[in-house]
mmCIF file with all atom_site columns, C-alpha atoms in Angstrom:
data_model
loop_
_atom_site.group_PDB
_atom_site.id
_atom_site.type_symbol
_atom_site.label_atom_id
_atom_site.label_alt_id
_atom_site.label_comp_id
_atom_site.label_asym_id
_atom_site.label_entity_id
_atom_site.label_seq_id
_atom_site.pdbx_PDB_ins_code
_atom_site.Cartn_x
_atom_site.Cartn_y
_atom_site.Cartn_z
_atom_site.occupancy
_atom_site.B_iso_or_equiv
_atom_site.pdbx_formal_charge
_atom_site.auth_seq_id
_atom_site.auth_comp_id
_atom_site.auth_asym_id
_atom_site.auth_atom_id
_atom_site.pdbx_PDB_model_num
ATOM 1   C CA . UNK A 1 1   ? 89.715  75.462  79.688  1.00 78.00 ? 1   UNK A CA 1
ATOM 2   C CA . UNK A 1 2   ? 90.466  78.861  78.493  1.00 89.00 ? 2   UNK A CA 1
ATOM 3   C CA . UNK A 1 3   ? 93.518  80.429  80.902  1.00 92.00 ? 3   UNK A CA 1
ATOM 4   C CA . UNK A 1 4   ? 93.795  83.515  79.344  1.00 95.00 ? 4   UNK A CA 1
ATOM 5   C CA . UNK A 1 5   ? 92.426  86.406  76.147  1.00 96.00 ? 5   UNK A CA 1
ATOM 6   C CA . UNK A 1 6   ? 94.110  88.878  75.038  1.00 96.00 ? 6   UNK A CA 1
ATOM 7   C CA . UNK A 1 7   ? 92.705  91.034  72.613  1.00 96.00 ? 7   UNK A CA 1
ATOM 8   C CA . UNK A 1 8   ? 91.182  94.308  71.843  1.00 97.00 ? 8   UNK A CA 1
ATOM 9   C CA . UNK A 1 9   ? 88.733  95.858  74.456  1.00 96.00 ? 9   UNK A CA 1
ATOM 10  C CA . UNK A 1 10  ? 85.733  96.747  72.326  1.00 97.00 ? 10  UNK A CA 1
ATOM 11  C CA . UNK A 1 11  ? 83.480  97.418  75.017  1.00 96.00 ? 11  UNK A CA 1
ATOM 12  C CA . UNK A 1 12  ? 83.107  98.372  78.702  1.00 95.00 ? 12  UNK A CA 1
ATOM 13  C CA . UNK A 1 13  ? 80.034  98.155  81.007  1.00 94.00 ? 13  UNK A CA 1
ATOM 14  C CA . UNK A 1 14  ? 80.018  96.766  84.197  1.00 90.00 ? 14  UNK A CA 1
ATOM 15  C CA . UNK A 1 15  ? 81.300  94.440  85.334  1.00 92.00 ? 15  UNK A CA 1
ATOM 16  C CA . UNK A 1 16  ? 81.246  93.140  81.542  1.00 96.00 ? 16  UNK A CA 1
ATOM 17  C CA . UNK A 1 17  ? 83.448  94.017  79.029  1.00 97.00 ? 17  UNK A CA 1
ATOM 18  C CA . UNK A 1 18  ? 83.782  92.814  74.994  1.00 97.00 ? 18  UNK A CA 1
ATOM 19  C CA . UNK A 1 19  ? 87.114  91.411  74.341  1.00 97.00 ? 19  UNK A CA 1
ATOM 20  C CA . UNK A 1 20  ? 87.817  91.329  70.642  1.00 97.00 ? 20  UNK A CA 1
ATOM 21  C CA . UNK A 1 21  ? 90.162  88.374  69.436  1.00 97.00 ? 21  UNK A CA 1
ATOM 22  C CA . UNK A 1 22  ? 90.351  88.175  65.971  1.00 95.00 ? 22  UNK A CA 1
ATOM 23  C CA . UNK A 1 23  ? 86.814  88.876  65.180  1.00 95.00 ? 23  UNK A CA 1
ATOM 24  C CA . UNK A 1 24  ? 85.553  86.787  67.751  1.00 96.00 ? 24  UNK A CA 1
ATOM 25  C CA . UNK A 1 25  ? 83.908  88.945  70.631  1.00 96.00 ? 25  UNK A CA 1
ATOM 26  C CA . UNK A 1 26  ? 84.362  87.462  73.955  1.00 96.00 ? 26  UNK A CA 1
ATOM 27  C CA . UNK A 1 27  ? 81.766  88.635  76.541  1.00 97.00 ? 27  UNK A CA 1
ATOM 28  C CA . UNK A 1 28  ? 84.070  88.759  80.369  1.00 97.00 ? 28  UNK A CA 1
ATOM 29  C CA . UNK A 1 29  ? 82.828  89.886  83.507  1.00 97.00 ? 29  UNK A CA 1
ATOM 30  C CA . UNK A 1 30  ? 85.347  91.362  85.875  1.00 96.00 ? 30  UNK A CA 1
ATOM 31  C CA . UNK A 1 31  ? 85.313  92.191  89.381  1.00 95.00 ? 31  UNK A CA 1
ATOM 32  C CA . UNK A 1 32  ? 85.830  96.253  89.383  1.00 92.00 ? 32  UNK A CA 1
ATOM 33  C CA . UNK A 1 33  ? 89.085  96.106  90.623  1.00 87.00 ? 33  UNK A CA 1
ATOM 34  C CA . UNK A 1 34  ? 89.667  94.486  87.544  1.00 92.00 ? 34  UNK A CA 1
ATOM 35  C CA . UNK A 1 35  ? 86.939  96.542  85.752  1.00 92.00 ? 35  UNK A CA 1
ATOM 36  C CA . UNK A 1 36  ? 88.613  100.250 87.187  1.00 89.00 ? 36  UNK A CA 1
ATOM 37  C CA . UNK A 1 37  ? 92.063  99.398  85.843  1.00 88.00 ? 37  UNK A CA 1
ATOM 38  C CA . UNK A 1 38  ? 91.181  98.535  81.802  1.00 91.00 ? 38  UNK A CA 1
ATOM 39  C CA . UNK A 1 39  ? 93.071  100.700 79.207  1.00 92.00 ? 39  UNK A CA 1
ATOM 40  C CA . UNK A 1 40  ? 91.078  102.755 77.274  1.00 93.00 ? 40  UNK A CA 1
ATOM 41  C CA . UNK A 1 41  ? 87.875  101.267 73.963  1.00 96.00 ? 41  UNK A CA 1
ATOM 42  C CA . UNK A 1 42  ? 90.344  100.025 71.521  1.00 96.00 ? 42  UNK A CA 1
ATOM 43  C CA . UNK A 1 43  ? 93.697  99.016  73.041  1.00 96.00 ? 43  UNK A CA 1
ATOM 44  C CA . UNK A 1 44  ? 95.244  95.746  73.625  1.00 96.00 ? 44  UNK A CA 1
ATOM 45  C CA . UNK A 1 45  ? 94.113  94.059  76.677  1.00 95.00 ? 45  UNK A CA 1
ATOM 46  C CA . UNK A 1 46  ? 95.223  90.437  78.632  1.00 95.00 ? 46  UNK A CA 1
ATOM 47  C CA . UNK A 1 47  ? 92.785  89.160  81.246  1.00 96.00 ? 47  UNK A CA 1
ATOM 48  C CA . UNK A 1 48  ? 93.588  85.324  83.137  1.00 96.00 ? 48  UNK A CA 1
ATOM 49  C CA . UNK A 1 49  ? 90.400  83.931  83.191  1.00 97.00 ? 49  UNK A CA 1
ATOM 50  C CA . UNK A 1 50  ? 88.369  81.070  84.589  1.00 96.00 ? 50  UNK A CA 1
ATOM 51  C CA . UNK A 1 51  ? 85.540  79.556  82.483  1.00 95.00 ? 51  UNK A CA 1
ATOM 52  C CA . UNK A 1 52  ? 82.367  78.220  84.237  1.00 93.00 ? 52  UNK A CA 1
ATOM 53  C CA . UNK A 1 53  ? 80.541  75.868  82.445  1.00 91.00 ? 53  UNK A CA 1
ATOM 54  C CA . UNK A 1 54  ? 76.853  75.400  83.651  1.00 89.00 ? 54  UNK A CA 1
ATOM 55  C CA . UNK A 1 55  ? 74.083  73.825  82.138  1.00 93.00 ? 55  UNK A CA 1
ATOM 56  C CA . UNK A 1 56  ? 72.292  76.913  80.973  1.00 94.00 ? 56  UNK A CA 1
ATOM 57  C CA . UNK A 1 57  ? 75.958  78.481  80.085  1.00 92.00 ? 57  UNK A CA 1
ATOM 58  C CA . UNK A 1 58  ? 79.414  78.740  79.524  1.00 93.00 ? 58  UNK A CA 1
ATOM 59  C CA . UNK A 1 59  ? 80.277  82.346  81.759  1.00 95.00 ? 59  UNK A CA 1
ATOM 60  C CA . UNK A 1 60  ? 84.141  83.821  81.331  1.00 96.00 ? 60  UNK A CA 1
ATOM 61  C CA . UNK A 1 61  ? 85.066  85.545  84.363  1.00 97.00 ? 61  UNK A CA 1
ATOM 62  C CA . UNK A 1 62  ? 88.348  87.909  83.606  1.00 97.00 ? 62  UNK A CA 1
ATOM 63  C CA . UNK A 1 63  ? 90.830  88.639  86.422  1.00 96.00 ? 63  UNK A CA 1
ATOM 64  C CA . UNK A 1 64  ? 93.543  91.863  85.849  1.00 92.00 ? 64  UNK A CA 1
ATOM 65  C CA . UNK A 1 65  ? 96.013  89.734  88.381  1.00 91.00 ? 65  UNK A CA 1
ATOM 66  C CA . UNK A 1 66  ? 96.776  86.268  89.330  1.00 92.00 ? 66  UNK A CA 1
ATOM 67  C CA . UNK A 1 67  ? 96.190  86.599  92.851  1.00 90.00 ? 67  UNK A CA 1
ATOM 68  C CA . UNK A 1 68  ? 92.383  87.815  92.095  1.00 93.00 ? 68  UNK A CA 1
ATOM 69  C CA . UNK A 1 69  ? 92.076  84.713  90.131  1.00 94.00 ? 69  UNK A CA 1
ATOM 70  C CA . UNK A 1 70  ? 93.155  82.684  93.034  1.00 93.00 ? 70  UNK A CA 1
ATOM 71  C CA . UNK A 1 71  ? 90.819  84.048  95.339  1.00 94.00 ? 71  UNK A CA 1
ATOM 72  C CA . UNK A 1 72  ? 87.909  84.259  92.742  1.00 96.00 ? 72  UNK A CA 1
ATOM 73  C CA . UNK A 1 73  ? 88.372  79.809  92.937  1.00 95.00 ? 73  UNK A CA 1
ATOM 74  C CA . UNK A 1 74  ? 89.002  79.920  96.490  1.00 94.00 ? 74  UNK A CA 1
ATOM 75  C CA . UNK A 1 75  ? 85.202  81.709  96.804  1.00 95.00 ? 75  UNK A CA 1
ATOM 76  C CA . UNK A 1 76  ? 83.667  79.390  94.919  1.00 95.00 ? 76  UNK A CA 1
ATOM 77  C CA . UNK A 1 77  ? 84.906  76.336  96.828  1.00 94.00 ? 77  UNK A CA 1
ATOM 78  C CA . UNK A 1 78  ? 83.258  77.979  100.051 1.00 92.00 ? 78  UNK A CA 1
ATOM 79  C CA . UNK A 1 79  ? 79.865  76.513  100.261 1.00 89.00 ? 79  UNK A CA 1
ATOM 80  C CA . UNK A 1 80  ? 76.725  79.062  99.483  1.00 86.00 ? 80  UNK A CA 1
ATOM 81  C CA . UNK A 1 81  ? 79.215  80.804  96.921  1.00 91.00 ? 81  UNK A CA 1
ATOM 82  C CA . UNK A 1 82  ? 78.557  81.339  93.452  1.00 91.00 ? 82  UNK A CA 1
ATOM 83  C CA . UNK A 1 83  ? 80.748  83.067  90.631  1.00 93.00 ? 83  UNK A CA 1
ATOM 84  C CA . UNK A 1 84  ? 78.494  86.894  90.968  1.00 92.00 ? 84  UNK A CA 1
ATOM 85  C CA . UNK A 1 85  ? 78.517  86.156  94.940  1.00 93.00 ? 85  UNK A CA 1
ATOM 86  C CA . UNK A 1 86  ? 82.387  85.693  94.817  1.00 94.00 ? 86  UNK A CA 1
ATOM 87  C CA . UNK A 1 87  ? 82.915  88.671  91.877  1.00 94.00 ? 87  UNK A CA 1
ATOM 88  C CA . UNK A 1 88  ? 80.458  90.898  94.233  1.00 93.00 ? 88  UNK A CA 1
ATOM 89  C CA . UNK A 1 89  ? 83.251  90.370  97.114  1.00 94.00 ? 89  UNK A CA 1
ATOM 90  C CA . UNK A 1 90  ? 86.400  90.602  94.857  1.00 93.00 ? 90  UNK A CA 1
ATOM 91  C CA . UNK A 1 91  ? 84.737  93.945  93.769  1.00 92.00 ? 91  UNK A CA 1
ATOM 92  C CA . UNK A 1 92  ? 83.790  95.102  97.586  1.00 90.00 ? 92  UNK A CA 1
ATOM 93  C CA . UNK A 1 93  ? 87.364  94.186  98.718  1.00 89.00 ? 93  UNK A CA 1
ATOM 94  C CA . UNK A 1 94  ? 90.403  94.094  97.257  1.00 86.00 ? 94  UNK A CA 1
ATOM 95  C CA . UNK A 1 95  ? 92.664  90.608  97.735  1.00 88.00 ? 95  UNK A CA 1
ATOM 96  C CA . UNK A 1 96  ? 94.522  92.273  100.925 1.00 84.00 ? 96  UNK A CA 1
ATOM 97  C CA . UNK A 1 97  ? 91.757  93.804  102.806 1.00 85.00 ? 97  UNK A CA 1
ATOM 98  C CA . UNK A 1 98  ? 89.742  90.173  102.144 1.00 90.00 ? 98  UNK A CA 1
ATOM 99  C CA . UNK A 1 99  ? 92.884  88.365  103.445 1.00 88.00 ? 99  UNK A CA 1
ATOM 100 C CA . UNK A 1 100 ? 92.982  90.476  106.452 1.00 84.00 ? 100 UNK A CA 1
ATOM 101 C CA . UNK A 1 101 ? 89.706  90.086  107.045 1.00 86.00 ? 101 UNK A CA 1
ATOM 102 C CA . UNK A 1 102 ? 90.004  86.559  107.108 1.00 88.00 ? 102 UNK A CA 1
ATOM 103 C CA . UNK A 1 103 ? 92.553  86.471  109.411 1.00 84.00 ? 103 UNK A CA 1
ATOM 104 C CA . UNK A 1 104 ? 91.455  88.893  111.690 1.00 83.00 ? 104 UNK A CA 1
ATOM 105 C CA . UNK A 1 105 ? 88.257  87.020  111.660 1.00 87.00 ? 105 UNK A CA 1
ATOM 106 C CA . UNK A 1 106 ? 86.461  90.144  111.083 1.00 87.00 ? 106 UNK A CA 1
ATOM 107 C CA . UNK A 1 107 ? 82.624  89.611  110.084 1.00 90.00 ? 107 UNK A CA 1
ATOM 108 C CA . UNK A 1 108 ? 81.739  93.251  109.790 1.00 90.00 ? 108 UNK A CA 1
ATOM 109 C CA . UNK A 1 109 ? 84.223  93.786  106.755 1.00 88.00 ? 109 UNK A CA 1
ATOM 110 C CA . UNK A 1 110 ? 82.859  90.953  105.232 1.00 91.00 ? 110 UNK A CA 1
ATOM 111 C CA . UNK A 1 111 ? 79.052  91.159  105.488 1.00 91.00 ? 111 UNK A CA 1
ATOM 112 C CA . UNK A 1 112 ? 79.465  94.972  103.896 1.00 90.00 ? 112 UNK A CA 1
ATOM 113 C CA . UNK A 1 113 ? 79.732  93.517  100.813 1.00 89.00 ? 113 UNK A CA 1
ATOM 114 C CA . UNK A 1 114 ? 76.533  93.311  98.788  1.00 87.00 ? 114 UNK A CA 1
ATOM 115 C CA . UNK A 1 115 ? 74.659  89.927  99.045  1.00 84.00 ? 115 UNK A CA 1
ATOM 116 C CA . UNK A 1 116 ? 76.485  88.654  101.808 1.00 89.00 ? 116 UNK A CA 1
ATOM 117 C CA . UNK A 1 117 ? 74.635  88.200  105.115 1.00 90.00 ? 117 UNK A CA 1
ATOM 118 C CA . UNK A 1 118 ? 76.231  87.187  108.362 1.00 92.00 ? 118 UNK A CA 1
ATOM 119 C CA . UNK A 1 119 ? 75.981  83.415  107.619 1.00 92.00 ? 119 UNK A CA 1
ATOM 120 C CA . UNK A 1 120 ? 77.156  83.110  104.709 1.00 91.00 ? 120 UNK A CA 1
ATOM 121 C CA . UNK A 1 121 ? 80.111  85.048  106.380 1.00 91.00 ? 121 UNK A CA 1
ATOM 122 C CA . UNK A 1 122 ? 80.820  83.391  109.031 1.00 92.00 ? 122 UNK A CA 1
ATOM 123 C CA . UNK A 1 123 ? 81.274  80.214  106.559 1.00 92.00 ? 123 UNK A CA 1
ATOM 124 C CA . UNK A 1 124 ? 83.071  82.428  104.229 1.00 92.00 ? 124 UNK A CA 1
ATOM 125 C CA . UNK A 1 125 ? 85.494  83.423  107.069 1.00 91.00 ? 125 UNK A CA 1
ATOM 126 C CA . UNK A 1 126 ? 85.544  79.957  108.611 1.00 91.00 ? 126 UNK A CA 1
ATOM 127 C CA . UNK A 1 127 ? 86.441  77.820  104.781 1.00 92.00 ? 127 UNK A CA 1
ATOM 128 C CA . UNK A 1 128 ? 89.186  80.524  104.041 1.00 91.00 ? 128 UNK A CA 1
ATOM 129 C CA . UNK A 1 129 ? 91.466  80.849  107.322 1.00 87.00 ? 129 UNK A CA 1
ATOM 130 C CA . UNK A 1 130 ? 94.682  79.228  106.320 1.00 83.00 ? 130 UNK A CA 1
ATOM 131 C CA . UNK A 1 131 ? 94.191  78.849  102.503 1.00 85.00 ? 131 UNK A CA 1
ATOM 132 C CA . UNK A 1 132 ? 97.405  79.626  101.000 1.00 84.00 ? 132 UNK A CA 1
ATOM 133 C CA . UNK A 1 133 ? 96.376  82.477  98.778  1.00 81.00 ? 133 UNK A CA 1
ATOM 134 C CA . UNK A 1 134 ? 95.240  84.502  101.691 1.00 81.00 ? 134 UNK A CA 1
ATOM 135 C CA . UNK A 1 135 ? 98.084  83.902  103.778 1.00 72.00 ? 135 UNK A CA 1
ATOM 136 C CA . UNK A 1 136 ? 100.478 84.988  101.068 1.00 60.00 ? 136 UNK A CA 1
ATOM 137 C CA . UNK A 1 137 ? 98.686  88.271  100.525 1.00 54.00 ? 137 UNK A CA 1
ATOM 138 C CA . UNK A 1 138 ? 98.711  88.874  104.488 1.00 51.00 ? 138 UNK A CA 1
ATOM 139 C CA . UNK A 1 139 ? 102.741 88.171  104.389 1.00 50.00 ? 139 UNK A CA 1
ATOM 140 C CA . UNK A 1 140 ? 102.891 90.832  101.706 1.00 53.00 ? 140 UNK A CA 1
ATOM 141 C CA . UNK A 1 141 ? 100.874 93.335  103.390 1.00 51.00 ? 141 UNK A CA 1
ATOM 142 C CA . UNK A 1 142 ? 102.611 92.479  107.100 1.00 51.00 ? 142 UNK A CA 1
ATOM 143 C CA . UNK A 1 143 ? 105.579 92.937  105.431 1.00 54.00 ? 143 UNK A CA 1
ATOM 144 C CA . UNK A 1 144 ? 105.372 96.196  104.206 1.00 58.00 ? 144 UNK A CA 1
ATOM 145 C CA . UNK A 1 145 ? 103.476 97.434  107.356 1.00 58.00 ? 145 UNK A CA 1
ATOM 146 C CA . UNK A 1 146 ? 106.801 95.693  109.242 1.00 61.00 ? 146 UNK A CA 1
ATOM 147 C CA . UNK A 1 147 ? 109.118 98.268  106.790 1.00 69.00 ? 147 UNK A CA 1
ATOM 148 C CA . UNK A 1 148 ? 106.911 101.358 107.510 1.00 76.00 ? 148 UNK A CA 1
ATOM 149 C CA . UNK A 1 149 ? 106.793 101.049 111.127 1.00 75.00 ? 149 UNK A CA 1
ATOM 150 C CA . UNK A 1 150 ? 110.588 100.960 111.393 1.00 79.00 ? 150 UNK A CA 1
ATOM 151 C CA . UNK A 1 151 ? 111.065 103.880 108.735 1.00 82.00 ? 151 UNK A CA 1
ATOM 152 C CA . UNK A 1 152 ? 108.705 105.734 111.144 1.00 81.00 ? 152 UNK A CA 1
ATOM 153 C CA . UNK A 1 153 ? 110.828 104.693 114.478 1.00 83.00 ? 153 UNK A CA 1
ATOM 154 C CA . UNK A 1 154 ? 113.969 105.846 112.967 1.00 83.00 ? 154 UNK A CA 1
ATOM 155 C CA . UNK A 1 155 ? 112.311 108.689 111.741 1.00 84.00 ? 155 UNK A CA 1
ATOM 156 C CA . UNK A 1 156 ? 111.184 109.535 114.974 1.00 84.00 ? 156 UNK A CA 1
ATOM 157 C CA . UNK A 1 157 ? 114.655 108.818 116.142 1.00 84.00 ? 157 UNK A CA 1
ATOM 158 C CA . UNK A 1 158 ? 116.252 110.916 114.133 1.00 85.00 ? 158 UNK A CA 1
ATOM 159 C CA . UNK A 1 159 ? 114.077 114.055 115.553 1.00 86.00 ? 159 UNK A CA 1
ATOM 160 C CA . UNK A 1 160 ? 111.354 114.287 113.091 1.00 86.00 ? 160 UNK A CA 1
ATOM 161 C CA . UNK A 1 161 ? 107.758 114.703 114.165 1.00 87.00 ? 161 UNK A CA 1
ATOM 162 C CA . UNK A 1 162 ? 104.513 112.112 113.824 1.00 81.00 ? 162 UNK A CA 1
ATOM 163 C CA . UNK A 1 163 ? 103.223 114.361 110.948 1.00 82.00 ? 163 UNK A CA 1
ATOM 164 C CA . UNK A 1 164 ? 106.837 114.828 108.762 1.00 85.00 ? 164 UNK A CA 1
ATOM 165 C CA . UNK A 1 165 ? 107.177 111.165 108.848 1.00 83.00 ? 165 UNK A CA 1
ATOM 166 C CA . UNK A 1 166 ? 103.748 109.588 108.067 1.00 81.00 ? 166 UNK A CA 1
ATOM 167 C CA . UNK A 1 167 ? 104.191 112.432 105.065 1.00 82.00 ? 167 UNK A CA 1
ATOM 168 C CA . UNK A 1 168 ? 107.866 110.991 104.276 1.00 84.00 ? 168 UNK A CA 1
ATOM 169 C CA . UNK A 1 169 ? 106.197 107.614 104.443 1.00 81.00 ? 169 UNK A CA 1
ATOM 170 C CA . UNK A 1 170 ? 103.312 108.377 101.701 1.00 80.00 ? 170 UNK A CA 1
ATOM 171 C CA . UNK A 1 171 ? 105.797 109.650 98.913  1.00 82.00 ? 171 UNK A CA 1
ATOM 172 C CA . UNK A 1 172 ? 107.803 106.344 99.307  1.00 80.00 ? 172 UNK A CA 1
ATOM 173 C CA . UNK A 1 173 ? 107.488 103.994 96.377  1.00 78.00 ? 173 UNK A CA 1
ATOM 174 C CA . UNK A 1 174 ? 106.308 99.987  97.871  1.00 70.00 ? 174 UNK A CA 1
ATOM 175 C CA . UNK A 1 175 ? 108.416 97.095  98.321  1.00 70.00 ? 175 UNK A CA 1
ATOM 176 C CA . UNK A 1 176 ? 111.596 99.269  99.313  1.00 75.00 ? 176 UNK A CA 1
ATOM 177 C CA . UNK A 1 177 ? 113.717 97.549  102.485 1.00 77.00 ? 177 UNK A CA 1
ATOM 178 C CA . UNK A 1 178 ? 114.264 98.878  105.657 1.00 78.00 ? 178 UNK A CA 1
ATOM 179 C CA . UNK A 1 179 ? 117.590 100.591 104.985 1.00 80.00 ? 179 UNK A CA 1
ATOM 180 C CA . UNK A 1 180 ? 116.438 102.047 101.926 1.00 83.00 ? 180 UNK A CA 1
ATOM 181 C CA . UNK A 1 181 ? 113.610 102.938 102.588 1.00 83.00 ? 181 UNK A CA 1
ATOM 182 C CA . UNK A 1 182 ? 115.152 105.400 105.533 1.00 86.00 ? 182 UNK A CA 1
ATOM 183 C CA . UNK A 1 183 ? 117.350 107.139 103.046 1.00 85.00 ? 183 UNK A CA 1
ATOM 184 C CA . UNK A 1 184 ? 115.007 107.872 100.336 1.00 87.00 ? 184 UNK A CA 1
ATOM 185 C CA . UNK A 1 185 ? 112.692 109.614 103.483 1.00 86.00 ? 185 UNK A CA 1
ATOM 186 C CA . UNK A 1 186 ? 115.416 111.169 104.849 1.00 88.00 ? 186 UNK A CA 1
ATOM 187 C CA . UNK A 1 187 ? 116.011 112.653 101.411 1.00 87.00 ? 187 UNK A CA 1
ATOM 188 C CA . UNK A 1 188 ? 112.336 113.495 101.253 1.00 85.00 ? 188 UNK A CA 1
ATOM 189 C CA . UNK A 1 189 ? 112.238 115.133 104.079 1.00 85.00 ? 189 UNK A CA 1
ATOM 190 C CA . UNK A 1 190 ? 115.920 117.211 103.334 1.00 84.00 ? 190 UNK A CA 1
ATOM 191 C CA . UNK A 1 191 ? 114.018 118.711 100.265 1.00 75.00 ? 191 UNK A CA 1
ATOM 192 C CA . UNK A 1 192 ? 110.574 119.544 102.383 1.00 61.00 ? 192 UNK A CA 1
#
């Protein structure tokens, strides 16, 4: 199995791109999260990858993350699924928004994505709740909507208004805590 390339992008087109390693040109497709993140024709690039093997092909899909990688596997054990079904949804949502999909249970995020119809979303929704790469990626994103909301209470506390702290809240880098996460707004909002 093939894990991961790293080599020299040589070409771009989506959702393929050429990976040259050592004069050996290594045709990828991404999702366009992946895709809208590449360095520039010519630089070094590192993609995890998975490597379907069918009887008409060997296909490398390339993944900028190992979370997308995950969830690209995950999709394919859902039945109805294929690799450009499951890269169509990894490029119409991003990891979080398909996690909180799935555990909102929400059908309408789902069957926006191109060649999905309500069916295959329903089963979609149904095989994912409570796979472990989903529920991580929900933790992550609760967790950081847990440290805004109380940035924005003390804000609030402290005498600000609605608007001065959602802006405060914006300009603050992710994965701060609580506490610090109140002083760097609070200097924020002493400059503004």
């Amino acid at each position: 199995m093939i894990g991961r390339i790293v080599g020299t992008l040589a070409a771009k087109q989506p959702p393929q791109v050429l990976v040259d390693v050592n004069g050996i040109g290594y045709e990828i497709d991404v999702p366009m999260s992946t895709f809208y993140n590449l360095p520039a024709l010519g630089e070094k690039i590192s993609l995890l990858t998975h490597l379907a093997i069918r009887e008409d092909a060997h296909l490398l899909y390339g993944f900028g993350s190992e979370i997308e990688r995950a969830a690209f596997r995950e999709l394919l054990k859902v039945s109805g699924i294929g690799a450009k079904t499951a890269l169509s949804v990894l490029s119409g949502l991003s990891v979080n928004d398909l996690s909180a999909a799935i555990a909102g249970q929400e059908i309408g995020r789902i069957v926006k994505v191109p060649g999905i119809g309500k069916k295959t979303a329903e089963r979609l929704l149904l095989e994912l709740k409570g796979k472990p790469v989903f529920a991580g990626a929900i933790a992550a994103v609760s967790e950081a909507e847990h440290v805004s909301d109380d940035v924005r209470q003390a804000l609030l506390a402290l005498g600000y208004n609605e608007r001065e702290a959602g802006l405060a809240l914006q300009k603050l880098p992710a994965g701060l805590h609580v506490s610090e996460a109140i002083r760097q707004a609070l200097k924020l909002l002493s400059k503004g």
